[in-house]
Amino acid sequence: MRAPVLIILLLATFWLPLQAQTVQTDSSSTPDHLIYTVVQQQPEFPGGMSKLGQYISENLRYPKAAQAAGLSGRVFIRFLITKQGAIEKVKVLKGVSPEIDAEAIRMVASMPNWVPGKVDGQAVDCFYNLPISFSVR
């Protein structure tokens, strides 16, 4: 009779924490408005990651002053994808320079709506982090 109790205890010990970690809310969430940082189904750029790469290469403008100064690096951008797919609250998590950071923000803010992230099959507001590389060619 002890074996079933041990199995249930082991399942609760290992399975429940995994389930709890699949969905996390951001500290800026309120009970009336949840903003997730981890979701069960990730948001997606229309057409997938290859289309996101294409969008970035077609719309990102390397600032001339930064290019002339030989500035390069990776800007880490965080933004909110609403349950409707709109882009909001774009901010730099780790920047390179004011000009390059501003261009990364501009490009992300001008993106078309995404397919929103989902929790239990329902669209939710969630944050997304995106690295954007700038390199002198």
Coordinates of N, CA and C in Angstrom, one line a residue:
M1 N 0.8 -1.2 0.0 CA 0.0 0.0 0.0 C 0.9 1.3 0.0
R2 N 2.1 1.2 0.4 CA 3.0 2.3 0.4 C 3.4 2.7 -1.0
A3 N 3.5 1.8 -1.9 CA 4.0 2.1 -3.2 C 3.2 3.1 -3.9
P4 N 1.8 3.0 -4.0 CA 1.0 4.0 -4.6 C 1.2 5.4 -4.0
V5 N 1.3 5.5 -2.7 CA 1.5 6.8 -2.0 C 2.8 7.4 -2.5
L6 N 3.9 6.6 -2.6 CA 5.2 7.0 -3.0 C 5.1 7.5 -4.4
I7 N 4.4 6.8 -5.3 CA 4.3 7.2 -6.7 C 3.6 8.5 -6.8
I8 N 2.5 8.7 -6.1 CA 1.7 9.9 -6.2 C 2.6 11.1 -5.6
L9 N 3.3 10.8 -4.6 CA 4.2 11.8 -4.0 C 5.3 12.2 -5.0
L10 N 5.9 11.3 -5.7 CA 6.9 11.5 -6.7 C 6.3 12.3 -7.9
L11 N 5.1 11.9 -8.3 CA 4.5 12.7 -9.4 C 4.2 14.1 -9.0
A12 N 3.7 14.3 -7.8 CA 3.4 15.7 -7.3 C 4.7 16.5 -7.2
T13 N 5.7 15.8 -6.8 CA 7.0 16.5 -6.6 C 7.6 17.0 -7.9
F14 N 7.6 16.1 -8.9 CA 8.2 16.5 -10.2 C 7.3 17.1 -11.2
W15 N 6.1 16.6 -11.3 CA 5.2 17.1 -12.4 C 4.6 18.4 -12.1
L16 N 4.1 18.7 -10.8 CA 3.5 19.9 -10.5 C 4.4 21.1 -10.7
P17 N 5.7 21.1 -10.2 CA 6.5 22.3 -10.5 C 6.7 22.5 -12.0
L18 N 6.8 21.5 -12.8 CA 6.9 21.7 -14.3 C 5.6 22.4 -14.8
Q19 N 4.5 22.0 -14.3 CA 3.2 22.6 -14.8 C 3.2 24.1 -14.3
A20 N 3.6 24.3 -13.1 CA 3.6 25.7 -12.6 C 4.5 26.6 -13.4
Q21 N 5.6 26.0 -14.0 CA 6.6 26.9 -14.7 C 6.2 27.1 -16.1
T22 N 5.2 26.5 -16.6 CA 4.8 26.7 -18.0 C 4.2 28.1 -18.3
V23 N 3.6 28.6 -17.2 CA 3.0 29.9 -17.4 C 3.5 30.8 -16.2
Q24 N 4.0 32.0 -16.6 CA 4.4 33.0 -15.6 C 3.9 34.3 -15.9
T25 N 3.6 35.1 -14.9 CA 3.1 36.5 -15.2 C 4.3 37.4 -14.8
D26 N 4.2 38.6 -15.4 CA 5.2 39.6 -15.2 C 4.8 40.4 -13.9
S27 N 5.8 40.9 -13.3 CA 5.6 41.7 -12.0 C 4.8 42.9 -12.2
S28 N 4.6 43.4 -13.4 CA 3.8 44.6 -13.7 C 2.3 44.2 -13.9
S29 N 2.0 42.9 -13.8 CA 0.6 42.4 -13.9 C -0.2 42.9 -12.7
T30 N -1.5 43.0 -13.0 CA -2.4 43.3 -11.9 C -3.4 42.2 -12.0
P31 N -4.2 42.0 -10.9 CA -5.2 40.9 -11.0 C -6.2 41.1 -12.1
D32 N -6.5 42.4 -12.5 CA -7.4 42.7 -13.6 C -6.8 42.6 -15.0
H33 N -5.4 42.6 -15.0 CA -4.7 42.6 -16.3 C -3.4 41.8 -16.2
L34 N -3.5 40.6 -16.6 CA -2.3 39.7 -16.5 C -1.4 39.9 -17.7
I35 N -0.1 40.0 -17.5 CA 0.8 40.1 -18.6 C 1.8 38.9 -18.3
Y36 N 1.9 38.0 -19.3 CA 2.7 36.8 -19.1 C 4.1 37.0 -19.6
T37 N 5.1 36.3 -19.0 CA 6.4 36.3 -19.5 C 6.7 34.9 -20.1
V38 N 6.0 33.9 -19.7 CA 6.2 32.6 -20.2 C 4.8 32.1 -20.5
V39 N 4.5 31.6 -21.7 CA 3.2 31.1 -22.1 C 3.4 29.7 -22.7
Q40 N 2.2 29.0 -22.8 CA 2.2 27.7 -23.4 C 2.5 27.6 -24.9
Q41 N 1.9 28.6 -25.6 CA 2.2 28.7 -27.0 C 2.8 30.1 -27.3
Q42 N 4.0 30.2 -27.8 CA 4.7 31.4 -28.0 C 4.0 32.3 -29.1
P43 N 4.1 33.6 -28.9 CA 3.6 34.5 -30.0 C 4.5 34.2 -31.3
E44 N 3.9 34.6 -32.4 CA 4.6 34.3 -33.6 C 4.5 35.5 -34.6
F45 N 5.6 35.9 -35.2 CA 5.5 36.9 -36.3 C 4.7 36.3 -37.5
P46 N 3.9 37.1 -38.2 CA 3.1 36.5 -39.3 C 4.1 35.8 -40.3
G47 N 3.9 34.5 -40.5 CA 4.7 33.8 -41.5 C 5.9 33.1 -40.8
G48 N 6.1 33.3 -39.5 CA 7.1 32.6 -38.8 C 8.5 33.3 -38.7
M49 N 9.5 32.6 -38.2 CA 10.8 33.2 -37.9 C 11.5 33.7 -39.2
S50 N 11.3 32.9 -40.3 CA 12.0 33.3 -41.5 C 11.4 34.7 -42.0
K51 N 10.1 34.9 -41.9 CA 9.5 36.1 -42.3 C 10.0 37.3 -41.3
L52 N 10.2 36.9 -40.1 CA 10.6 38.0 -39.1 C 12.0 38.4 -39.5
G53 N 12.9 37.4 -39.9 CA 14.3 37.8 -40.4 C 14.2 38.6 -41.6
Q54 N 13.3 38.3 -42.5 CA 13.2 39.1 -43.7 C 12.7 40.5 -43.4
Y55 N 11.7 40.6 -42.5 CA 11.2 41.9 -42.2 C 12.3 42.8 -41.6
I56 N 13.1 42.2 -40.7 CA 14.2 42.9 -40.1 C 15.2 43.4 -41.1
S57 N 15.6 42.5 -42.0 CA 16.6 42.9 -43.0 C 16.1 43.9 -44.0
E58 N 14.8 44.0 -44.2 CA 14.2 44.9 -45.1 C 13.9 46.3 -44.5
N59 N 13.7 46.3 -43.2 CA 13.2 47.5 -42.5 C 14.2 48.1 -41.5
L60 N 15.2 47.5 -41.2 CA 16.2 48.0 -40.2 C 17.2 48.9 -41.0
R61 N 17.3 50.1 -40.5 CA 18.2 51.1 -41.1 C 19.4 51.4 -40.1
Y62 N 20.6 51.0 -40.5 CA 21.7 51.2 -39.7 C 22.0 52.7 -39.7
P63 N 22.0 53.4 -38.5 CA 22.3 54.8 -38.5 C 23.6 55.1 -39.0
K64 N 23.6 56.1 -39.9 CA 24.9 56.5 -40.7 C 26.0 56.9 -39.7
A65 N 25.7 57.7 -38.7 CA 26.7 58.1 -37.7 C 27.3 56.9 -37.0
A66 N 26.4 56.0 -36.6 CA 26.9 54.8 -35.9 C 27.8 53.9 -36.8
Q67 N 27.3 53.8 -38.0 CA 28.1 53.1 -39.0 C 29.5 53.7 -39.3
A68 N 29.5 55.0 -39.4 CA 30.7 55.7 -39.7 C 31.7 55.6 -38.5
A69 N 31.1 55.5 -37.3 CA 31.9 55.4 -36.1 C 32.4 53.9 -35.8
G70 N 31.9 53.0 -36.7 CA 32.2 51.6 -36.5 C 31.5 50.9 -35.4
L71 N 30.4 51.5 -34.9 CA 29.7 50.9 -33.8 C 28.9 49.7 -34.3
S72 N 29.0 48.6 -33.5 CA 28.2 47.4 -33.9 C 27.9 46.7 -32.6
G73 N 27.0 45.8 -32.6 CA 26.6 45.0 -31.5 C 25.2 44.5 -31.6
R74 N 24.7 43.9 -30.5 CA 23.4 43.4 -30.4 C 22.5 44.1 -29.4
V75 N 21.4 44.6 -29.9 CA 20.4 45.3 -29.0 C 19.4 44.3 -28.6
F76 N 19.1 44.2 -27.3 CA 18.1 43.3 -26.8 C 16.8 44.2 -26.5
I77 N 15.8 43.9 -27.2 CA 14.5 44.6 -27.1 C 13.5 43.8 -26.4
R78 N 12.7 44.4 -25.6 CA 11.5 43.7 -25.0 C 10.3 44.5 -25.4
F79 N 9.3 43.7 -25.7 CA 8.0 44.4 -26.1 C 6.8 43.5 -25.7
L80 N 5.7 44.2 -25.6 CA 4.4 43.5 -25.2 C 3.7 43.2 -26.5
I81 N 3.3 41.9 -26.6 CA 2.4 41.6 -27.7 C 1.0 41.4 -27.0
T82 N 0.1 42.2 -27.4 CA -1.3 42.1 -26.8 C -2.0 40.9 -27.3
K83 N -3.1 40.6 -26.6 CA -3.9 39.5 -27.0 C -4.5 39.7 -28.4
Q84 N -4.5 40.9 -28.9 CA -4.9 41.2 -30.3 C -3.8 41.1 -31.3
G85 N -2.5 41.0 -30.7 CA -1.3 40.9 -31.6 C -0.6 42.2 -31.8
A86 N -1.1 43.3 -31.2 CA -0.4 44.6 -31.4 C 0.9 44.6 -30.6
I87 N 1.8 45.5 -31.0 CA 3.1 45.7 -30.4 C 3.0 46.9 -29.5
E88 N 3.3 46.8 -28.2 CA 3.3 47.9 -27.3 C 4.5 47.9 -26.3
K89 N 4.7 48.9 -25.6 CA 5.7 49.0 -24.5 C 7.1 48.5 -25.0
V90 N 7.6 49.0 -26.1 CA 8.9 48.6 -26.6 C 10.0 49.3 -25.8
K91 N 10.9 48.5 -25.3 CA 12.0 49.1 -24.6 C 13.3 48.3 -24.8
V92 N 14.4 49.0 -24.5 CA 15.7 48.4 -24.7 C 16.1 47.7 -23.3
L93 N 16.4 46.4 -23.4 CA 17.0 45.8 -22.2 C 18.5 45.9 -22.1
K94 N 19.1 45.8 -23.2 CA 20.6 46.0 -23.3 C 20.9 46.7 -24.6
G95 N 21.5 47.8 -24.6 CA 21.7 48.6 -25.8 C 23.2 48.6 -26.3
V96 N 23.4 49.3 -27.4 CA 24.7 49.5 -28.0 C 25.1 51.0 -27.9
S97 N 24.2 51.8 -28.5 CA 24.4 53.3 -28.4 C 23.0 53.9 -28.6
P98 N 22.9 55.2 -28.2 CA 21.6 55.8 -28.4 C 21.0 55.8 -29.8
E99 N 21.8 56.0 -30.8 CA 21.3 56.0 -32.2 C 20.9 54.6 -32.6
I100 N 21.7 53.6 -32.3 CA 21.3 52.2 -32.7 C 20.1 51.7 -31.9
D101 N 20.1 52.0 -30.6 CA 19.0 51.6 -29.7 C 17.7 52.2 -30.3
A102 N 17.7 53.5 -30.6 CA 16.5 54.2 -31.2 C 16.0 53.5 -32.5
E103 N 16.9 53.1 -33.3 CA 16.6 52.5 -34.6 C 15.9 51.1 -34.3
A104 N 16.5 50.4 -33.3 CA 15.9 49.1 -33.0 C 14.4 49.2 -32.5
I105 N 14.3 50.3 -31.6 CA 12.9 50.6 -31.1 C 12.0 50.9 -32.2
R106 N 12.4 51.8 -33.1 CA 11.6 52.3 -34.2 C 11.1 51.1 -35.1
M107 N 12.1 50.2 -35.4 CA 11.8 49.1 -36.3 C 10.8 48.1 -35.6
V108 N 11.0 47.8 -34.3 CA 10.1 46.9 -33.6 C 8.7 47.5 -33.5
A109 N 8.6 48.8 -33.2 CA 7.3 49.5 -33.0 C 6.6 49.5 -34.3
S110 N 7.2 49.4 -35.4 CA 6.5 49.5 -36.7 C 6.1 48.1 -37.3
M111 N 6.4 47.1 -36.5 CA 6.1 45.7 -37.0 C 4.6 45.6 -37.1
P112 N 4.2 44.7 -38.1 CA 2.7 44.4 -38.1 C 2.3 43.5 -36.9
N113 N 1.0 43.4 -36.7 CA 0.5 42.6 -35.6 C 1.1 41.2 -35.7
W114 N 1.3 40.6 -34.5 CA 1.8 39.2 -34.4 C 0.6 38.3 -34.1
V115 N 0.8 37.0 -34.2 CA -0.2 36.0 -33.7 C 0.2 36.0 -32.2
P116 N -0.8 36.3 -31.4 CA -0.5 36.4 -29.9 C -0.2 35.0 -29.3
G117 N 0.5 35.1 -28.1 CA 0.8 33.9 -27.3 C -0.5 33.4 -26.7
K118 N -0.5 32.2 -26.3 CA -1.7 31.6 -25.8 C -1.4 30.8 -24.5
V119 N -2.4 30.8 -23.6 CA -2.4 30.0 -22.4 C -3.8 29.3 -22.3
D120 N -3.7 28.0 -22.2 CA -5.0 27.2 -22.2 C -5.8 27.5 -23.4
G121 N -5.2 27.7 -24.6 CA -5.9 28.0 -25.8 C -6.4 29.4 -26.0
Q122 N -6.2 30.2 -25.0 CA -6.8 31.6 -25.1 C -5.6 32.6 -25.3
A123 N -5.8 33.6 -26.2 CA -4.8 34.6 -26.5 C -4.7 35.4 -25.2
V124 N -3.4 35.8 -24.9 CA -3.1 36.6 -23.8 C -2.0 37.6 -24.1
D125 N -1.9 38.6 -23.2 CA -0.9 39.6 -23.4 C 0.4 39.0 -22.8
C126 N 1.5 39.1 -23.6 CA 2.8 38.6 -23.1 C 3.9 39.4 -23.6
F127 N 5.0 39.4 -22.9 CA 6.2 40.0 -23.3 C 7.1 39.1 -24.2
Y128 N 7.8 39.7 -25.1 CA 8.7 39.0 -26.0 C 10.0 39.7 -26.0
N129 N 11.1 39.0 -26.0 CA 12.4 39.5 -26.1 C 13.0 39.2 -27.4
L130 N 13.6 40.2 -28.1 CA 14.2 40.0 -29.4 C 15.6 40.6 -29.5
P131 N 16.6 39.9 -29.8 CA 17.9 40.4 -30.1 C 18.0 40.9 -31.5
I132 N 18.5 42.1 -31.7 CA 18.7 42.7 -33.1 C 20.2 43.0 -33.2
S133 N 20.8 42.4 -34.2 CA 22.2 42.6 -34.5 C 22.5 43.8 -35.5
F134 N 23.4 44.6 -35.1 CA 23.9 45.6 -36.0 C 25.4 45.3 -36.2
S135 N 25.8 45.2 -37.5 CA 27.2 44.9 -37.7 C 27.7 45.7 -39.0
V136 N 28.9 46.3 -38.9 CA 29.4 47.0 -40.0 C 30.0 46.0 -41.0
R137 N 29.5 46.1 -42.3 CA 29.9 45.2 -43.3 C 31.1 45.6 -44.1

